[in-house]
JSON list of C-alpha atoms in Angstrom, two decimals:
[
{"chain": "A", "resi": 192, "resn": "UNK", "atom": "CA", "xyz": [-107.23, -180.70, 260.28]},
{"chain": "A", "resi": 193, "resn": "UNK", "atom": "CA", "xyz": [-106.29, -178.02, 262.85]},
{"chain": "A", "resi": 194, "resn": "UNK", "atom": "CA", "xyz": [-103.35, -177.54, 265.32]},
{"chain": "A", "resi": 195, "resn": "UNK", "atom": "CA", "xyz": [-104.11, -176.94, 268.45]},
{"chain": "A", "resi": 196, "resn": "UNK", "atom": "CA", "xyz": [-100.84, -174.65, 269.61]},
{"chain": "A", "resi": 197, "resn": "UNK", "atom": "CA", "xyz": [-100.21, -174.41, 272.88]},
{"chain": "A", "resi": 198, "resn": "UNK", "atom": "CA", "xyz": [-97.82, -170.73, 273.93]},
{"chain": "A", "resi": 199, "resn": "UNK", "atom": "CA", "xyz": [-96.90, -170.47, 277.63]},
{"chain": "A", "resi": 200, "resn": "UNK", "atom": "CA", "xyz": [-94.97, -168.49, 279.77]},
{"chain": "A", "resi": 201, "resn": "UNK", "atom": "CA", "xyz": [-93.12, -170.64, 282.33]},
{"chain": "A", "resi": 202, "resn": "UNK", "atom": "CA", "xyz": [-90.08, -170.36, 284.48]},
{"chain": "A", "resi": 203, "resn": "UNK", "atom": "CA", "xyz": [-86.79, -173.06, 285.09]},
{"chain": "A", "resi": 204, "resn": "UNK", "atom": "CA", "xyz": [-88.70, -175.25, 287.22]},
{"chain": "A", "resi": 205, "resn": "UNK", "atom": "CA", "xyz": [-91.80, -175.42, 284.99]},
{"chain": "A", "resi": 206, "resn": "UNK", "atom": "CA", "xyz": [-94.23, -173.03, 286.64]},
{"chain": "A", "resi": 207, "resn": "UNK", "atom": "CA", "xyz": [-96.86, -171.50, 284.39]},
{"chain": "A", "resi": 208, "resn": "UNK", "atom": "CA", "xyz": [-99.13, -169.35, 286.94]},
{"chain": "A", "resi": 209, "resn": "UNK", "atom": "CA", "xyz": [-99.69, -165.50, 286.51]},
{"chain": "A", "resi": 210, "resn": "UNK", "atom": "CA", "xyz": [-96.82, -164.58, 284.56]},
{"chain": "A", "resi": 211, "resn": "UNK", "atom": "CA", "xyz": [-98.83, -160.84, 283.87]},
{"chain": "A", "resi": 212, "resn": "UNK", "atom": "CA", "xyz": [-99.33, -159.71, 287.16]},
{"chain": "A", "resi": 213, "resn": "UNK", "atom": "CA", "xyz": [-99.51, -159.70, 290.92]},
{"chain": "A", "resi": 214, "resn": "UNK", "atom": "CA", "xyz": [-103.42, -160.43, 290.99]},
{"chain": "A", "resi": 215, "resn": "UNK", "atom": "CA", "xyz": [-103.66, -162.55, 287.68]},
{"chain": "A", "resi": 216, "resn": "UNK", "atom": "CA", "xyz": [-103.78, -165.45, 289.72]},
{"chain": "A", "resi": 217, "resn": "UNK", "atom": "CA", "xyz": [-103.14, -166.26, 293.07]},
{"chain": "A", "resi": 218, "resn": "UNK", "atom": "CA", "xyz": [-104.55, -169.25, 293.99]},
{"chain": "A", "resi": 219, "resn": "UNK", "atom": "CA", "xyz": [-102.85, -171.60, 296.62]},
{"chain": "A", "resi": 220, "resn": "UNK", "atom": "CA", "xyz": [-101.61, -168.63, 297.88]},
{"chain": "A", "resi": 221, "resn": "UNK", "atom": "CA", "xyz": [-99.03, -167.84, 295.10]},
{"chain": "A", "resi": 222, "resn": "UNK", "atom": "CA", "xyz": [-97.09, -164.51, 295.59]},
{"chain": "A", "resi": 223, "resn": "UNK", "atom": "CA", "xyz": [-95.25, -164.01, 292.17]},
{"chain": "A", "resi": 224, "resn": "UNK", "atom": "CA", "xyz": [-97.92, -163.01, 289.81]},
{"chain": "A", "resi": 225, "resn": "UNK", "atom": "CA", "xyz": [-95.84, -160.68, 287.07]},
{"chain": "A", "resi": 226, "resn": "UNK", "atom": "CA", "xyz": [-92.79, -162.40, 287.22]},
{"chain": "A", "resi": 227, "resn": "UNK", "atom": "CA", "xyz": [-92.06, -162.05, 283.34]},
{"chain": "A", "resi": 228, "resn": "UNK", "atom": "CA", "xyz": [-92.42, -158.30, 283.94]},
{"chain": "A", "resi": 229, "resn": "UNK", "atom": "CA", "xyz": [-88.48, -157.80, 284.47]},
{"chain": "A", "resi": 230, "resn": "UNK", "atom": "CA", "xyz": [-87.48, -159.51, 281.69]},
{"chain": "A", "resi": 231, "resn": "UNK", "atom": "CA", "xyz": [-88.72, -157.32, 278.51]},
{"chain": "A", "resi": 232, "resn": "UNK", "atom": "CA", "xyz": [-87.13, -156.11, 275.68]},
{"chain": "A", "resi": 233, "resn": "UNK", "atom": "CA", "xyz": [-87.58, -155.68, 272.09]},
{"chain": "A", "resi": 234, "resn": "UNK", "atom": "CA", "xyz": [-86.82, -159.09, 271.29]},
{"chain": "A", "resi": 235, "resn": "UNK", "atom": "CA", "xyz": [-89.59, -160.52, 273.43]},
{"chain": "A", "resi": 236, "resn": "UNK", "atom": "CA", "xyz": [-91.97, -157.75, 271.82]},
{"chain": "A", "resi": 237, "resn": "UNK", "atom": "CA", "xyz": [-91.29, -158.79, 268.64]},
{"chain": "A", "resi": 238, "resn": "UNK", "atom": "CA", "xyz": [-92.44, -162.41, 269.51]},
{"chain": "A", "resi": 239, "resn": "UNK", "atom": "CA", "xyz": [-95.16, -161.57, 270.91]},
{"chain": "A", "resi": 240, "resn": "UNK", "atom": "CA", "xyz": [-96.45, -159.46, 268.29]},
{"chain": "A", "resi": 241, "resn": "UNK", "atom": "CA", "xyz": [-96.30, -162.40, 266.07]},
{"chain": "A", "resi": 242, "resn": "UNK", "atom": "CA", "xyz": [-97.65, -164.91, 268.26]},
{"chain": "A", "resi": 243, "resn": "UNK", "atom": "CA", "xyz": [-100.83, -162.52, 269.00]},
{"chain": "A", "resi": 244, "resn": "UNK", "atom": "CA", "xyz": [-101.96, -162.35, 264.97]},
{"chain": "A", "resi": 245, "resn": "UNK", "atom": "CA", "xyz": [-105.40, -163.07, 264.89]},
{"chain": "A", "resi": 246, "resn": "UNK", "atom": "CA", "xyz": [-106.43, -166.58, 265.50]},
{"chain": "A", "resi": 247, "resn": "UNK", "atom": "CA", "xyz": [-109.13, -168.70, 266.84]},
{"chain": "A", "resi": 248, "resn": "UNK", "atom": "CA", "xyz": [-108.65, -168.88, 270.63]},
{"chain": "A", "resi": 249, "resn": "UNK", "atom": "CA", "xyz": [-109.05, -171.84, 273.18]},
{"chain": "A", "resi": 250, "resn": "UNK", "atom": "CA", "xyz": [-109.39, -171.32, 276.77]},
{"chain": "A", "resi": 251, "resn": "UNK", "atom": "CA", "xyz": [-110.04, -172.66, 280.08]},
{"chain": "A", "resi": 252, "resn": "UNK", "atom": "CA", "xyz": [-113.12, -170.72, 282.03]},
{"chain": "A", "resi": 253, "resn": "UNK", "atom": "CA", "xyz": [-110.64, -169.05, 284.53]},
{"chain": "A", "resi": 254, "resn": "UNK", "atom": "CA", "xyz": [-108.47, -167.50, 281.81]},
{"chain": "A", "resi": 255, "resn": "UNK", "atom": "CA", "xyz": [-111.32, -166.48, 280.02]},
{"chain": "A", "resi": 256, "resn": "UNK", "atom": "CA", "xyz": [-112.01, -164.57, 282.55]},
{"chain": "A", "resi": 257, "resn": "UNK", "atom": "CA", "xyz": [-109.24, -162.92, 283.03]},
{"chain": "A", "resi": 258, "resn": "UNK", "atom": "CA", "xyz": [-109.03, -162.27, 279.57]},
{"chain": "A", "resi": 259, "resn": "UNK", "atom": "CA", "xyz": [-112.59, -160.78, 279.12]},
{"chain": "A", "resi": 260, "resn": "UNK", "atom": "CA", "xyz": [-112.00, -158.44, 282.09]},
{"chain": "A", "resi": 261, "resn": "UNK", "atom": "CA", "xyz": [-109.50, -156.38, 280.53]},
{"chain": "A", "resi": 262, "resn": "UNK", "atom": "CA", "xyz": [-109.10, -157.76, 276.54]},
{"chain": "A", "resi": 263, "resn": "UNK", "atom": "CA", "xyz": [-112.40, -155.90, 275.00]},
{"chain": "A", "resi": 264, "resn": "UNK", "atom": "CA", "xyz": [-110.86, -152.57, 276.57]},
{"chain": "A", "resi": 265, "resn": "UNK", "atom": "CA", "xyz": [-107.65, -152.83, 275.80]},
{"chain": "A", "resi": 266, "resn": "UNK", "atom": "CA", "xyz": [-107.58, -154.32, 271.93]},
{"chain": "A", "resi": 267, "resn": "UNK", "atom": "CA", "xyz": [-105.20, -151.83, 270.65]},
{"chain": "A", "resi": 268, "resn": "UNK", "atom": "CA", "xyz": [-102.72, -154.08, 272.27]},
{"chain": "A", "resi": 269, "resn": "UNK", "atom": "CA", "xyz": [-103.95, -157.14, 270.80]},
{"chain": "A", "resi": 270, "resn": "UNK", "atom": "CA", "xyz": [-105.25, -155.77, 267.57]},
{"chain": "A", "resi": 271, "resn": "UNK", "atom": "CA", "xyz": [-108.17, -158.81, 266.12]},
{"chain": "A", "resi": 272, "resn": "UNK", "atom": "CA", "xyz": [-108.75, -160.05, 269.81]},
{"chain": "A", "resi": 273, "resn": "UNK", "atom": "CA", "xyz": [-112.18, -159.42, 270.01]},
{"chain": "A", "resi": 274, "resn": "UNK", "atom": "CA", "xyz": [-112.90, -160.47, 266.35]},
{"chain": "A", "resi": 275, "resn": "UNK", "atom": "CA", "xyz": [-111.56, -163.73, 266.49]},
{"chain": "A", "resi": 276, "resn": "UNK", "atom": "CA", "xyz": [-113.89, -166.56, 267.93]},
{"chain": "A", "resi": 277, "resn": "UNK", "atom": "CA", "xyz": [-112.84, -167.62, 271.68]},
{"chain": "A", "resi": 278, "resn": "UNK", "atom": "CA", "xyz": [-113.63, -171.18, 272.79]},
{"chain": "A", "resi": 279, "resn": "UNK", "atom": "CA", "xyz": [-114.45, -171.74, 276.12]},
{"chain": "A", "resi": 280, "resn": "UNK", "atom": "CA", "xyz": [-114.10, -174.92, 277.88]},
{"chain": "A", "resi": 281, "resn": "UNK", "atom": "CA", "xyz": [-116.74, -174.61, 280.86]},
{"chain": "A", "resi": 282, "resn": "UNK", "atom": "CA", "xyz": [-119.18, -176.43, 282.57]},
{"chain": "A", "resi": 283, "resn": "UNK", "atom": "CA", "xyz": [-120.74, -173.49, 284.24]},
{"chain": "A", "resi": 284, "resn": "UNK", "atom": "CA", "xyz": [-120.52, -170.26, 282.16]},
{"chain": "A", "resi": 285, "resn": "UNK", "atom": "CA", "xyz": [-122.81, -170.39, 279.50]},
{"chain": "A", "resi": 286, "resn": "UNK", "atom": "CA", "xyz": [-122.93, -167.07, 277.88]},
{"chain": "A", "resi": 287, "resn": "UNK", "atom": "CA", "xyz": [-120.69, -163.43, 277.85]},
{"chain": "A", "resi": 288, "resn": "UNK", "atom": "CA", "xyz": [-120.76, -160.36, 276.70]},
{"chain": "A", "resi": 289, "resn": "UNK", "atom": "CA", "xyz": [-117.54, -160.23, 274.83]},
{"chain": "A", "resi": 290, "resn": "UNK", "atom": "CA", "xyz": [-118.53, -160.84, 270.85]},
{"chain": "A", "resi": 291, "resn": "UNK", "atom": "CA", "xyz": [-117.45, -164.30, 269.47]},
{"chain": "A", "resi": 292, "resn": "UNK", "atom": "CA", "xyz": [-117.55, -166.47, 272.86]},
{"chain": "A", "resi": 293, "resn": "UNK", "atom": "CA", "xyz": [-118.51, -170.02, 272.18]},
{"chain": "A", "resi": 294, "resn": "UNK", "atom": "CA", "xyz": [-118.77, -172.45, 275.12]},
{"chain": "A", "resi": 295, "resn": "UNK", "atom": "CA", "xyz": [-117.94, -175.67, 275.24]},
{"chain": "A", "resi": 296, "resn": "UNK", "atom": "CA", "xyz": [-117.87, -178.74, 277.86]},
{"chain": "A", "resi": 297, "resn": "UNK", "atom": "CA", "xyz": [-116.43, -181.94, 276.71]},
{"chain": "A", "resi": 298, "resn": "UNK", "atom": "CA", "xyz": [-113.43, -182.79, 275.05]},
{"chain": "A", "resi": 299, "resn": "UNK", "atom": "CA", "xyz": [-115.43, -184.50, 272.16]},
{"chain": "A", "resi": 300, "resn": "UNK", "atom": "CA", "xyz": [-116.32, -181.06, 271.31]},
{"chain": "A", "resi": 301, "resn": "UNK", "atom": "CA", "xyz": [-112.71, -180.30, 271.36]},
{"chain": "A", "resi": 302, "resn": "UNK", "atom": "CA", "xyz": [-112.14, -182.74, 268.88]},
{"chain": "A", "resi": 303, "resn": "UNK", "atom": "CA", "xyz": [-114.65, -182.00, 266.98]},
{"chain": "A", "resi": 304, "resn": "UNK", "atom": "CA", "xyz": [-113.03, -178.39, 266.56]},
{"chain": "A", "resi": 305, "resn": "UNK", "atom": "CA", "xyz": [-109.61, -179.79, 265.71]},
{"chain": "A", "resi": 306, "resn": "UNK", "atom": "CA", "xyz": [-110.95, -181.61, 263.14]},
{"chain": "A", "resi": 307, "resn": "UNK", "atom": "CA", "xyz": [-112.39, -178.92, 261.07]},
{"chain": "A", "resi": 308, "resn": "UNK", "atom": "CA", "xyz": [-110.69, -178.22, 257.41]},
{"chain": "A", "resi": 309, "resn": "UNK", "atom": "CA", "xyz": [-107.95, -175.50, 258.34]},
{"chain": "A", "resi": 310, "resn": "UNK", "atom": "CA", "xyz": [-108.04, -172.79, 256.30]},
{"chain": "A", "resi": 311, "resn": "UNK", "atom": "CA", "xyz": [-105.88, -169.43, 255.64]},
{"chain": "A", "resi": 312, "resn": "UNK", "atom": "CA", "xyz": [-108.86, -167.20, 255.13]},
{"chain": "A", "resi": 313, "resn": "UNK", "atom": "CA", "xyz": [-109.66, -165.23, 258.58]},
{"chain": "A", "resi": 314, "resn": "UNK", "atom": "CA", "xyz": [-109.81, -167.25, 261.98]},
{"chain": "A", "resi": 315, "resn": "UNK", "atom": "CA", "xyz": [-112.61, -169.25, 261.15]},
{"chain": "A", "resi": 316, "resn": "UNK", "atom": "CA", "xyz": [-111.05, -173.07, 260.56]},
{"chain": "A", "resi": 317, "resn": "UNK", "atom": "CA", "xyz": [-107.20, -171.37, 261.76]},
{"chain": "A", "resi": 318, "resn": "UNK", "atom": "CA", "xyz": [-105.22, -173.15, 263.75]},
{"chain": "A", "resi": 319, "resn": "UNK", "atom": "CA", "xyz": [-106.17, -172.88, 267.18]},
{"chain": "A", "resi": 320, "resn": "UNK", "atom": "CA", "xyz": [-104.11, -171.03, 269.95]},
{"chain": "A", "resi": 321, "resn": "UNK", "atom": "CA", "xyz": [-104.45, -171.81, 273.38]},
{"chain": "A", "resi": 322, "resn": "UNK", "atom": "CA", "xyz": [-102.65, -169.20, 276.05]},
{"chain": "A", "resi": 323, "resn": "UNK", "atom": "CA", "xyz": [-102.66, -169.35, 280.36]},
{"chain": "A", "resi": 324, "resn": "UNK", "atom": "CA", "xyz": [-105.28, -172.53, 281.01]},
{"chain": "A", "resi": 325, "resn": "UNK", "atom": "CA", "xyz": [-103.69, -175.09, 282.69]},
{"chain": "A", "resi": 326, "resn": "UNK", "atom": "CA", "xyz": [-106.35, -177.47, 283.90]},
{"chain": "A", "resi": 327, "resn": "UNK", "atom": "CA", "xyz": [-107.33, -177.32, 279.87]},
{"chain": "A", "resi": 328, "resn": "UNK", "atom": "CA", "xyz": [-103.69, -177.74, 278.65]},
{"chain": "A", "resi": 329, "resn": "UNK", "atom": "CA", "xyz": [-103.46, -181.26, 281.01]},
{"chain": "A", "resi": 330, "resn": "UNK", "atom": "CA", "xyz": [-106.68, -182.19, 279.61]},
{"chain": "A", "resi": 331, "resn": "UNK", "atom": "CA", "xyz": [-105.53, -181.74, 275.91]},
{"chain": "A", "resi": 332, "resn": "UNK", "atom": "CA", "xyz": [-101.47, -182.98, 277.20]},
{"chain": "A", "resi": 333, "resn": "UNK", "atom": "CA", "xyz": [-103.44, -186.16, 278.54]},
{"chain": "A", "resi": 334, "resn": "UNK", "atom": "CA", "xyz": [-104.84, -186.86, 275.56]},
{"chain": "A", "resi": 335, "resn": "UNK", "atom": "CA", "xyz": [-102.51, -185.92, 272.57]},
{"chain": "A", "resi": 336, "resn": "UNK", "atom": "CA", "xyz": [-104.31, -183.21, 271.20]},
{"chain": "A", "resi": 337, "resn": "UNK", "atom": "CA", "xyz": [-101.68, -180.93, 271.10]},
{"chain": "A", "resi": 338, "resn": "UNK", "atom": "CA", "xyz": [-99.75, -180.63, 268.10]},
{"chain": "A", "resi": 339, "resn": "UNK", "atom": "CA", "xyz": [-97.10, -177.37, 268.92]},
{"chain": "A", "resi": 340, "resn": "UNK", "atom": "CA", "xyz": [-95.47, -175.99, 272.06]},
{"chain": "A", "resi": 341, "resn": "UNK", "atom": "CA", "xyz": [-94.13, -172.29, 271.98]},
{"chain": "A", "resi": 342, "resn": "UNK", "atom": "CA", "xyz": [-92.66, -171.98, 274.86]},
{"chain": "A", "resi": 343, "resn": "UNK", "atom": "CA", "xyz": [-90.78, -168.79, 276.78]},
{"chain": "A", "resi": 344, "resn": "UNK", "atom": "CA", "xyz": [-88.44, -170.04, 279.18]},
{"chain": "A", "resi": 345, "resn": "UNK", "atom": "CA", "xyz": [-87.81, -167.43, 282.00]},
{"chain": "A", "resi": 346, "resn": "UNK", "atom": "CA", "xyz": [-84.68, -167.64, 283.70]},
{"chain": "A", "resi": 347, "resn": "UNK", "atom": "CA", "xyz": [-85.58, -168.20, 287.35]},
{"chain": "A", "resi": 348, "resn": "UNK", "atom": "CA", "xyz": [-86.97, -170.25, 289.67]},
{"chain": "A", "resi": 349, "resn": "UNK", "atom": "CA", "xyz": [-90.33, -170.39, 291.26]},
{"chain": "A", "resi": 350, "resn": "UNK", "atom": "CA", "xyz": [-90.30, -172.71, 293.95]},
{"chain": "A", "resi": 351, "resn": "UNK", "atom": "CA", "xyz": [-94.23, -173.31, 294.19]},
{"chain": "A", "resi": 352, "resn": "UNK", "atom": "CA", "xyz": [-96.91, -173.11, 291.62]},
{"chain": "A", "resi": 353, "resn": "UNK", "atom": "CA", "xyz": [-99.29, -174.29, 288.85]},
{"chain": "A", "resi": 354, "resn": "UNK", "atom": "CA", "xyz": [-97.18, -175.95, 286.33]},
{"chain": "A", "resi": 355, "resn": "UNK", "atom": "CA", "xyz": [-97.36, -176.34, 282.88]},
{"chain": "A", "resi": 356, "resn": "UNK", "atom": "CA", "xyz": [-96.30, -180.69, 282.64]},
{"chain": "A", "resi": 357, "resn": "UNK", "atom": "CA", "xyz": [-98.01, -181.93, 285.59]},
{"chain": "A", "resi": 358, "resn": "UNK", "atom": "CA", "xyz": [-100.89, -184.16, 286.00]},
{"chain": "A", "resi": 359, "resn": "UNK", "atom": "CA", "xyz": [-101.68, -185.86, 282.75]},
{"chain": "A", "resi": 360, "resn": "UNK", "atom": "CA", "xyz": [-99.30, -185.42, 280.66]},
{"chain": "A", "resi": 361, "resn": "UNK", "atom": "CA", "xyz": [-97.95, -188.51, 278.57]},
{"chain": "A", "resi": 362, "resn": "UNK", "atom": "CA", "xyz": [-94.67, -189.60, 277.21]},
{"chain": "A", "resi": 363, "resn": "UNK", "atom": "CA", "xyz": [-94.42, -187.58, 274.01]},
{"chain": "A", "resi": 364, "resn": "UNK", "atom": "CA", "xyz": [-91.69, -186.67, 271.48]},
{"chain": "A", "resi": 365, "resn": "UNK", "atom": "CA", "xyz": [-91.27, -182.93, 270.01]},
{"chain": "A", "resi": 366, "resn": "UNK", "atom": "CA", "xyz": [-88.76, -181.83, 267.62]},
{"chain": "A", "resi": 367, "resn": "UNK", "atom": "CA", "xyz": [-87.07, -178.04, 268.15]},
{"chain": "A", "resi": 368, "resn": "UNK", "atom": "CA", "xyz": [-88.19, -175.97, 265.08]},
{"chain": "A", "resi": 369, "resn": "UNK", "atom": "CA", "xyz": [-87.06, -172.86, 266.28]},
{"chain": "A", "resi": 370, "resn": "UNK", "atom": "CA", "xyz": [-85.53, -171.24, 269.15]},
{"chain": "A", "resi": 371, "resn": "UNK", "atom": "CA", "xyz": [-83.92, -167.39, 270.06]},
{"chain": "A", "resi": 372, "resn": "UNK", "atom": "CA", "xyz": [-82.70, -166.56, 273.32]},
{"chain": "A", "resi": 373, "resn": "UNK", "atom": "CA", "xyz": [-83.40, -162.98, 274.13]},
{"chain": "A", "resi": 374, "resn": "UNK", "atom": "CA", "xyz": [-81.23, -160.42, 275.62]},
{"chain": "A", "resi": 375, "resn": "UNK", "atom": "CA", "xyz": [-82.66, -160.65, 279.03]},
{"chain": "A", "resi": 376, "resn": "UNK", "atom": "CA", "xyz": [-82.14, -164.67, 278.86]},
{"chain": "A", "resi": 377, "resn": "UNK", "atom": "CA", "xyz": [-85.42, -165.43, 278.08]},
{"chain": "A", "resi": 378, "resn": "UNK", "atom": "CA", "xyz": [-85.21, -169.00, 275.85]},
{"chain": "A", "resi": 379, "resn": "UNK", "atom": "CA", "xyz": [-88.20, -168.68, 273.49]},
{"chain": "A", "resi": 380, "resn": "UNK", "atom": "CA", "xyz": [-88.33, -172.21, 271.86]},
{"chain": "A", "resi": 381, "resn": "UNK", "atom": "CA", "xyz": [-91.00, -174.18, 269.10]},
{"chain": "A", "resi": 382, "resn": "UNK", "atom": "CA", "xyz": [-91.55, -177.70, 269.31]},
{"chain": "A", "resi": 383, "resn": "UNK", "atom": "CA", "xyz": [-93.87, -179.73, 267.07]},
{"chain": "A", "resi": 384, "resn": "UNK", "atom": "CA", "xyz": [-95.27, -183.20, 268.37]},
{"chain": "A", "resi": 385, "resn": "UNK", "atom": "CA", "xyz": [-93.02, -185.76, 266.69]},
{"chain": "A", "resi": 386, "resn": "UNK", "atom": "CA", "xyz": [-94.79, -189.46, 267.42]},
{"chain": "A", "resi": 387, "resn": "UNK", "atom": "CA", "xyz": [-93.29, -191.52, 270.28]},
{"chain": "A", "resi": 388, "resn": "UNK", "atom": "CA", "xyz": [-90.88, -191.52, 273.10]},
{"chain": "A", "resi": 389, "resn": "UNK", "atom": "CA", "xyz": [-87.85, -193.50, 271.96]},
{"chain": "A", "resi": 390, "resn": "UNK", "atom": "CA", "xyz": [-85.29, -195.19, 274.26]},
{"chain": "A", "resi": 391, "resn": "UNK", "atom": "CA", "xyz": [-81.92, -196.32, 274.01]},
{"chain": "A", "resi": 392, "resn": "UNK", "atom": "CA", "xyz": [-78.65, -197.04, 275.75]},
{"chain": "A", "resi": 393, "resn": "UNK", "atom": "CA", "xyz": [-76.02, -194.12, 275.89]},
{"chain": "A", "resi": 394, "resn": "UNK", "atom": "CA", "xyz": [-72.98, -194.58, 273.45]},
{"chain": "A", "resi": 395, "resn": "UNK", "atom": "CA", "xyz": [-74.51, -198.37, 272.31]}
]
């Protein structure tokens, strides 16, 4: 079977929109995009060099966007981007011109991905990576179908904004597998899904 890995960008309070730029995204009238911009160093550049290797890709349609309006000119920063296969969840694009785009439009057909044999050979049957898409991330949140969070925790508030735990999202356990915090106080922190909530009484 394959993980579905989810790797976000979000700030104190939890907010996930346009972290790249002033015009990534500025829906509901949202006046921050770029906001991770101050906060690199060679620490963060490091991460994200590993977390970009080539692998499968799952996105929602306005991130795909985004992404295939500046990704197939620019893959010398993301070296195997346009190689690797990028699922789209969509109910209205059907076809692109970026090589490798599969659309999709139920979450049977996600399922049907994640159930694949995972393999080490190339992207095809790799664990899949998800990156921006938060309608899609509530959808897979909602129903369990993520298996890792890699998180970078930016160290300021946003106020207003699309957020990466809102509607949807169930009561779920995750264990800390790895965490760094970077010079610039960015907290860059694994979890892997770990079954149920538990509950208890403090100090019984």
């Amino acid at each position: 079977m394959r993980k579905i890995i989810v790797l976000s960008f979000i700030s104190l309070d939890g907010v996930m929109q346009a972290p790249g730029g002033p015009k990534e995204d500025i829906s509901g009238r949202f006046k921050y995009g770029g906001w991770t911009a101050p906060y690199g160093d060679e620490v963060i550049g490091r991460v994200m060099a590993k977390q970009m290797k080539p692998a499968d890709l799952l996105l929602g349609r306005k991130t795909f966007e985004i992404f295939a309006g500046f990704w197939p000119e620019h893959a010398d920063f993301w070296p195997g981007i346009n190689d690797v296969t990028k699922y789209v969840m969509s109910k209205t694009l059907k076809k692109s011109d970026w090589k490798n785009s599969v659309f999709i439009k139920s979450l049977a057909e996600i399922k049907k991905l994640k159930h694949m044999p995972a393999s080490k050979k190339g992207s095809k049957g790799s664990d899949i990576k998800v990156w921006g898409s938060g309608e899609l991330i509530q959808l897979l949140l909602k129903n369990d179908l993520v298996d890792e969070l890699c998180l970078k925790i930016y160290p300021l508030t946003l106020g207003k904004g699309k957020k990466l735990f809102d509607n949807g999202t169930i009561p779920a356990a995750f264990t800390l597998t790895k965490s760094i915090v970077t010079p610039s106080g960015v907290i860059i922190a694994n979890y892997k899904r770990a079954g149920k909530v538990k509950t208890g009484t403090i100090g019984a």
